[in-house]
mmCIF file of C-alpha atoms in Angstrom:
data_model
loop_
_atom_site.group_PDB
_atom_site.id
_atom_site.type_symbol
_atom_site.label_atom_id
_atom_site.label_comp_id
_atom_site.label_asym_id
_atom_site.label_seq_id
_atom_site.Cartn_x
_atom_site.Cartn_y
_atom_site.Cartn_z
ATOM 1 C CA MET L 1 -15.537 -23.467 -15.205
ATOM 2 C CA PRO L 2 -12.331 -21.511 -14.295
ATOM 3 C CA LEU L 3 -12.589 -19.551 -17.575
ATOM 4 C CA ILE L 4 -15.670 -18.008 -16.281
ATOM 5 C CA VAL L 5 -15.369 -18.051 -12.408
ATOM 6 C CA ASP L 6 -11.931 -16.676 -12.369
ATOM 7 C CA GLN L 7 -13.142 -13.464 -14.292
ATOM 8 C CA ILE L 8 -16.646 -13.204 -12.883
ATOM 9 C CA GLY L 9 -16.680 -13.445 -9.016
ATOM 10 C CA ARG L 10 -20.729 -13.478 -8.835
ATOM 11 C CA PHE L 11 -20.953 -16.264 -11.394
ATOM 12 C CA SER L 12 -21.399 -19.253 -9.166
ATOM 13 C CA SER L 13 -23.668 -17.414 -6.645
ATOM 14 C CA SER L 14 -25.952 -16.012 -9.472
ATOM 15 C CA PRO L 15 -28.912 -17.645 -11.276
ATOM 16 C CA LEU L 16 -26.296 -18.661 -13.912
ATOM 17 C CA GLY L 17 -24.377 -20.849 -11.272
ATOM 18 C CA GLN L 18 -26.431 -23.732 -12.197
ATOM 19 C CA PHE L 19 -24.669 -23.749 -15.545
ATOM 20 C CA ARG L 20 -21.216 -23.663 -14.108
ATOM 21 C CA ASP L 21 -20.106 -26.842 -15.760
ATOM 22 C CA LEU L 22 -20.396 -25.361 -19.203
ATOM 23 C CA LYS L 23 -17.832 -23.795 -21.271
ATOM 24 C CA PRO L 24 -18.405 -19.898 -21.920
ATOM 25 C CA TRP L 25 -19.189 -20.714 -25.797
ATOM 26 C CA GLU L 26 -21.474 -23.555 -24.792
ATOM 27 C CA LEU L 27 -23.385 -21.067 -22.590
ATOM 28 C CA THR L 28 -23.709 -18.323 -25.238
ATOM 29 C CA ALA L 29 -24.628 -20.870 -28.014
ATOM 30 C CA GLY L 30 -27.296 -22.210 -25.921
ATOM 31 C CA SER L 31 -28.461 -18.935 -24.482
ATOM 32 C CA PRO L 32 -32.140 -18.962 -25.620
ATOM 33 C CA GLN L 33 -32.674 -22.217 -23.969
ATOM 34 C CA PHE L 34 -30.878 -21.484 -20.794
ATOM 35 C CA ILE L 35 -32.742 -18.049 -20.513
ATOM 36 C CA GLU L 36 -36.021 -20.144 -21.199
ATOM 37 C CA ARG L 37 -35.335 -22.056 -18.094
ATOM 38 C CA LEU L 38 -34.447 -19.112 -15.988
ATOM 39 C CA LEU L 39 -37.709 -17.485 -16.964
ATOM 40 C CA GLY L 40 -39.535 -20.167 -14.847
ATOM 41 C CA GLN L 41 -37.343 -19.381 -11.805
ATOM 42 C CA LEU L 42 -38.206 -15.724 -11.540
ATOM 43 C CA GLY L 43 -40.387 -13.910 -8.667
ATOM 44 C CA ASP L 44 -43.403 -11.945 -8.813
ATOM 45 C CA ASP L 45 -41.601 -8.725 -9.271
ATOM 46 C CA TYR L 46 -41.054 -9.695 -12.915
ATOM 47 C CA SER L 47 -43.606 -9.302 -15.633
ATOM 48 C CA VAL L 48 -43.328 -11.704 -18.563
ATOM 49 C CA THR L 49 -44.654 -11.213 -22.075
ATOM 50 C CA ALA L 50 -43.700 -13.267 -25.104
ATOM 51 C CA GLY L 51 -40.742 -14.695 -23.405
ATOM 52 C CA ILE L 52 -39.577 -11.228 -22.273
ATOM 53 C CA ALA L 53 -39.075 -10.739 -18.595
ATOM 54 C CA LEU L 54 -38.978 -7.220 -17.164
ATOM 55 C CA HIS L 55 -38.447 -6.472 -13.500
ATOM 56 C CA ALA L 56 -40.814 -3.849 -12.016
ATOM 57 C CA SER L 57 -37.983 -1.336 -11.404
ATOM 58 C CA ALA L 58 -36.224 -1.618 -14.797
ATOM 59 C CA ILE L 59 -36.960 0.878 -17.557
ATOM 60 C CA VAL L 60 -37.067 0.190 -21.457
ATOM 61 C CA ASP L 61 -37.397 2.893 -23.709
ATOM 62 C CA PRO L 62 -40.323 2.539 -26.147
ATOM 63 C CA ALA L 63 -37.941 2.933 -29.086
ATOM 64 C CA ALA L 64 -35.700 0.048 -27.886
ATOM 65 C CA ALA L 65 -36.312 -3.543 -29.485
ATOM 66 C CA ILE L 66 -36.120 -6.869 -27.231
ATOM 67 C CA LYS L 67 -36.545 -10.192 -28.913
ATOM 68 C CA GLY L 68 -37.225 -13.102 -26.573
ATOM 69 C CA PRO L 69 -36.060 -14.876 -24.724
ATOM 70 C CA ALA L 70 -34.622 -12.202 -22.436
ATOM 71 C CA ILE L 71 -34.490 -11.170 -18.800
ATOM 72 C CA ILE L 72 -34.117 -7.437 -17.996
ATOM 73 C CA GLY L 73 -33.329 -7.335 -14.221
ATOM 74 C CA PRO L 74 -33.906 -4.733 -11.339
ATOM 75 C CA GLY L 75 -32.671 -1.163 -12.061
ATOM 76 C CA CYS L 76 -31.704 -1.813 -15.547
ATOM 77 C CA PHE L 77 -32.004 0.794 -18.404
ATOM 78 C CA VAL L 78 -32.349 -0.070 -22.001
ATOM 79 C CA GLY L 79 -32.149 3.132 -24.118
ATOM 80 C CA ALA L 80 -33.707 4.090 -27.386
ATOM 81 C CA GLY L 81 -32.710 2.201 -30.514
ATOM 82 C CA ALA L 82 -31.024 -0.618 -28.425
ATOM 83 C CA LEU L 83 -31.625 -4.114 -29.588
ATOM 84 C CA LEU L 84 -31.374 -7.296 -27.766
ATOM 85 C CA ARG L 85 -31.683 -10.591 -29.554
ATOM 86 C CA GLY L 86 -30.694 -14.253 -29.687
ATOM 87 C CA GLY L 87 -31.215 -14.740 -25.747
ATOM 88 C CA CYS L 88 -29.979 -12.020 -23.394
ATOM 89 C CA TRP L 89 -29.789 -11.661 -19.479
ATOM 90 C CA LEU L 90 -29.112 -8.561 -17.559
ATOM 91 C CA GLU L 91 -28.530 -9.141 -13.914
ATOM 92 C CA ALA L 92 -29.269 -5.686 -12.143
ATOM 93 C CA ASP L 93 -28.479 -1.955 -12.675
ATOM 94 C CA CYS L 94 -27.072 -2.449 -16.119
ATOM 95 C CA ILE L 95 -27.339 0.218 -18.846
ATOM 96 C CA LEU L 96 -27.609 -0.389 -22.487
ATOM 97 C CA GLY L 97 -27.522 3.049 -24.044
ATOM 98 C CA PRO L 98 -28.804 4.115 -27.196
ATOM 99 C CA GLY L 99 -28.176 2.312 -30.433
ATOM 100 C CA THR L 100 -26.342 -0.535 -28.600
ATOM 101 C CA GLU L 101 -26.867 -4.218 -29.774
ATOM 102 C CA LEU L 102 -26.629 -7.264 -27.341
ATOM 103 C CA LYS L 103 -26.834 -10.678 -28.829
ATOM 104 C CA SER L 104 -26.951 -13.881 -27.076
ATOM 105 C CA SER L 105 -25.089 -12.692 -24.025
ATOM 106 C CA PHE L 106 -24.960 -12.465 -20.316
ATOM 107 C CA VAL L 107 -24.263 -9.171 -18.477
ATOM 108 C CA PHE L 108 -23.692 -8.970 -14.631
ATOM 109 C CA ALA L 109 -24.738 -6.190 -12.236
ATOM 110 C CA GLY L 110 -23.636 -2.601 -12.859
ATOM 111 C CA SER L 111 -22.247 -3.013 -16.121
ATOM 112 C CA ARG L 112 -22.680 -0.400 -18.802
ATOM 113 C CA LEU L 113 -22.736 -0.270 -22.488
ATOM 114 C CA ALA L 114 -22.554 3.408 -23.094
ATOM 115 C CA HIS L 115 -24.087 3.801 -26.794
ATOM 116 C CA PHE L 116 -23.429 2.412 -30.243
ATOM 117 C CA ASN L 117 -21.759 -0.715 -28.867
ATOM 118 C CA PHE L 118 -22.074 -4.307 -30.123
ATOM 119 C CA VAL L 119 -21.517 -7.280 -27.935
ATOM 120 C CA GLY L 120 -21.961 -10.649 -29.450
ATOM 121 C CA ASP L 121 -22.040 -14.237 -27.667
ATOM 122 C CA SER L 122 -20.238 -12.931 -24.784
ATOM 123 C CA LEU L 123 -20.198 -12.942 -20.874
ATOM 124 C CA LEU L 124 -19.603 -9.561 -19.073
ATOM 125 C CA GLY L 125 -18.747 -9.488 -15.295
ATOM 126 C CA SER L 126 -19.965 -6.764 -12.857
ATOM 127 C CA ASP L 127 -18.970 -3.143 -13.103
ATOM 128 C CA VAL L 128 -17.631 -3.490 -16.636
ATOM 129 C CA ASN L 129 -17.870 -0.389 -18.767
ATOM 130 C CA LEU L 130 -17.772 0.081 -22.679
ATOM 131 C CA GLU L 131 -17.411 3.701 -23.913
ATOM 132 C CA ALA L 132 -19.074 4.716 -27.054
ATOM 133 C CA GLY L 133 -18.585 2.701 -30.320
ATOM 134 C CA ALA L 134 -16.574 -0.086 -28.474
ATOM 135 C CA VAL L 135 -17.417 -3.600 -30.146
ATOM 136 C CA ILE L 136 -16.857 -7.045 -28.763
ATOM 137 C CA ALA L 137 -16.944 -8.978 -31.983
ATOM 138 C CA ASN L 138 -18.293 -12.557 -32.433
ATOM 139 C CA HIS L 139 -17.435 -13.794 -35.895
ATOM 140 C CA ARG L 140 -14.149 -14.349 -37.658
ATOM 141 C CA ASN L 141 -15.154 -13.045 -41.175
ATOM 142 C CA GLU L 142 -11.529 -13.460 -42.221
ATOM 143 C CA TRP L 143 -11.619 -17.305 -41.254
ATOM 144 C CA PRO L 144 -14.104 -18.936 -43.716
ATOM 145 C CA ASP L 145 -15.493 -22.217 -42.339
ATOM 146 C CA SER L 146 -13.216 -21.866 -39.279
ATOM 147 C CA ALA L 147 -14.090 -22.421 -35.488
ATOM 148 C CA ILE L 148 -12.856 -19.752 -33.292
ATOM 149 C CA SER L 149 -9.567 -20.401 -31.425
ATOM 150 C CA PHE L 150 -7.805 -18.114 -28.977
ATOM 151 C CA LEU L 151 -4.632 -18.191 -26.743
ATOM 152 C CA TYR L 152 -5.115 -17.947 -22.916
ATOM 153 C CA LYS L 153 -2.263 -18.333 -20.504
ATOM 154 C CA GLU L 154 0.102 -19.607 -23.058
ATOM 155 C CA GLY L 155 -2.242 -22.258 -23.992
ATOM 156 C CA ARG L 156 -4.543 -22.654 -27.147
ATOM 157 C CA ILE L 157 -8.117 -22.898 -26.676
ATOM 158 C CA ASP L 158 -10.319 -24.441 -29.679
ATOM 159 C CA THR L 159 -13.951 -23.768 -29.149
ATOM 160 C CA GLY L 160 -15.461 -25.577 -32.052
ATOM 161 C CA VAL L 161 -17.886 -22.948 -32.462
ATOM 162 C CA GLY L 162 -18.214 -20.327 -35.387
ATOM 163 C CA LYS L 163 -19.483 -17.571 -33.013
ATOM 164 C CA PHE L 164 -18.023 -16.493 -29.561
ATOM 165 C CA GLY L 165 -17.033 -13.141 -28.439
ATOM 166 C CA ALA L 166 -15.380 -12.782 -25.110
ATOM 167 C CA VAL L 167 -15.385 -13.407 -21.326
ATOM 168 C CA VAL L 168 -14.950 -10.021 -19.913
ATOM 169 C CA GLY L 169 -13.917 -9.887 -16.247
ATOM 170 C CA ASP L 170 -15.132 -7.717 -13.518
ATOM 171 C CA ARG L 171 -14.400 -3.991 -13.692
ATOM 172 C CA VAL L 172 -13.041 -4.046 -17.057
ATOM 173 C CA LYS L 173 -12.925 -0.740 -18.915
ATOM 174 C CA ILE L 174 -13.126 -0.709 -22.584
ATOM 175 C CA GLY L 175 -12.327 2.651 -24.314
ATOM 176 C CA ALA L 176 -14.255 4.274 -27.135
ATOM 177 C CA ASN L 177 -14.055 2.612 -30.514
ATOM 178 C CA ALA L 178 -11.941 -0.209 -29.199
ATOM 179 C CA VAL L 179 -12.497 -3.684 -30.740
ATOM 180 C CA ILE L 180 -12.235 -6.968 -28.881
ATOM 181 C CA ALA L 181 -11.830 -9.715 -31.626
ATOM 182 C CA PRO L 182 -13.709 -13.009 -31.629
ATOM 183 C CA GLY L 183 -12.408 -15.275 -28.788
ATOM 184 C CA ALA L 184 -10.929 -13.375 -25.891
ATOM 185 C CA ILE L 185 -10.572 -13.584 -22.013
ATOM 186 C CA LEU L 186 -10.283 -10.235 -20.327
ATOM 187 C CA THR L 187 -9.148 -10.609 -16.788
ATOM 188 C CA PRO L 188 -10.550 -8.555 -14.014
ATOM 189 C CA GLY L 189 -9.542 -4.885 -13.948
ATOM 190 C CA THR L 190 -8.243 -4.792 -17.473
ATOM 191 C CA ILE L 191 -8.159 -1.526 -19.088
ATOM 192 C CA VAL L 192 -8.583 -1.316 -22.964
ATOM 193 C CA GLY L 193 -7.500 2.033 -24.463
ATOM 194 C CA ARG L 194 -9.498 3.819 -26.906
ATOM 195 C CA LEU L 195 -9.090 2.672 -30.725
ATOM 196 C CA SER L 196 -7.112 -0.365 -29.383
ATOM 197 C CA LEU L 197 -7.520 -3.887 -30.855
ATOM 198 C CA VAL L 198 -7.406 -6.894 -28.525
ATOM 199 C CA ASP L 199 -6.875 -10.038 -30.716
ATOM 200 C CA GLN L 200 -5.878 -13.246 -28.881
ATOM 201 C CA ALA L 201 -5.872 -15.427 -31.991
ATOM 202 C CA PRO L 202 -3.215 -17.987 -32.344
ATOM 203 C CA VAL L 203 -0.189 -16.742 -34.487
ATOM 204 C CA ASP L 204 -0.389 -19.636 -37.042
ATOM 205 C CA ILE L 205 -3.885 -18.639 -38.012
ATOM 206 C CA VAL L 206 -3.561 -14.885 -38.308
#
């Protein structure tokens, strides 16, 4: 789907390419079942225990918590106090630093969540960097019983789901303590300044 492939260059050629017809929020909402499918397609260089696949070259700190299903790819590092839940996929050479929480999300090669980040129901492209404290929120607490909507290319997109974070394009840099509000598309190479708010909600519901 263009919302994904226009932002993440490796998507179609990656293992996630088999889900290319899904909308981003459909992929994140169904992440546990999709990752369960991917678990059956892994090579012998992964060990799988309780629905958690760990590549032989990945490092997970003993103080991290991973709730399956999850796939931790080659060269990845998961630091102390990190939490992965709700179905997560790390492609290769990704870093989840201390205190980072990743929920129902897919992260492509070389991306780094420095520490004390929250990323929910999102897709992150390659070589994305989140500085300390940056958040990609996934729920509109101020919209009771409302599905997430957002603006993209001057059009309104209604997701029909109550939880969705963002599609973050390749090489995006998000500064310390910045907040990406639920429902966002960040195009490749975007730089979000420290302490910034990115909110793509339609004007009529903010």
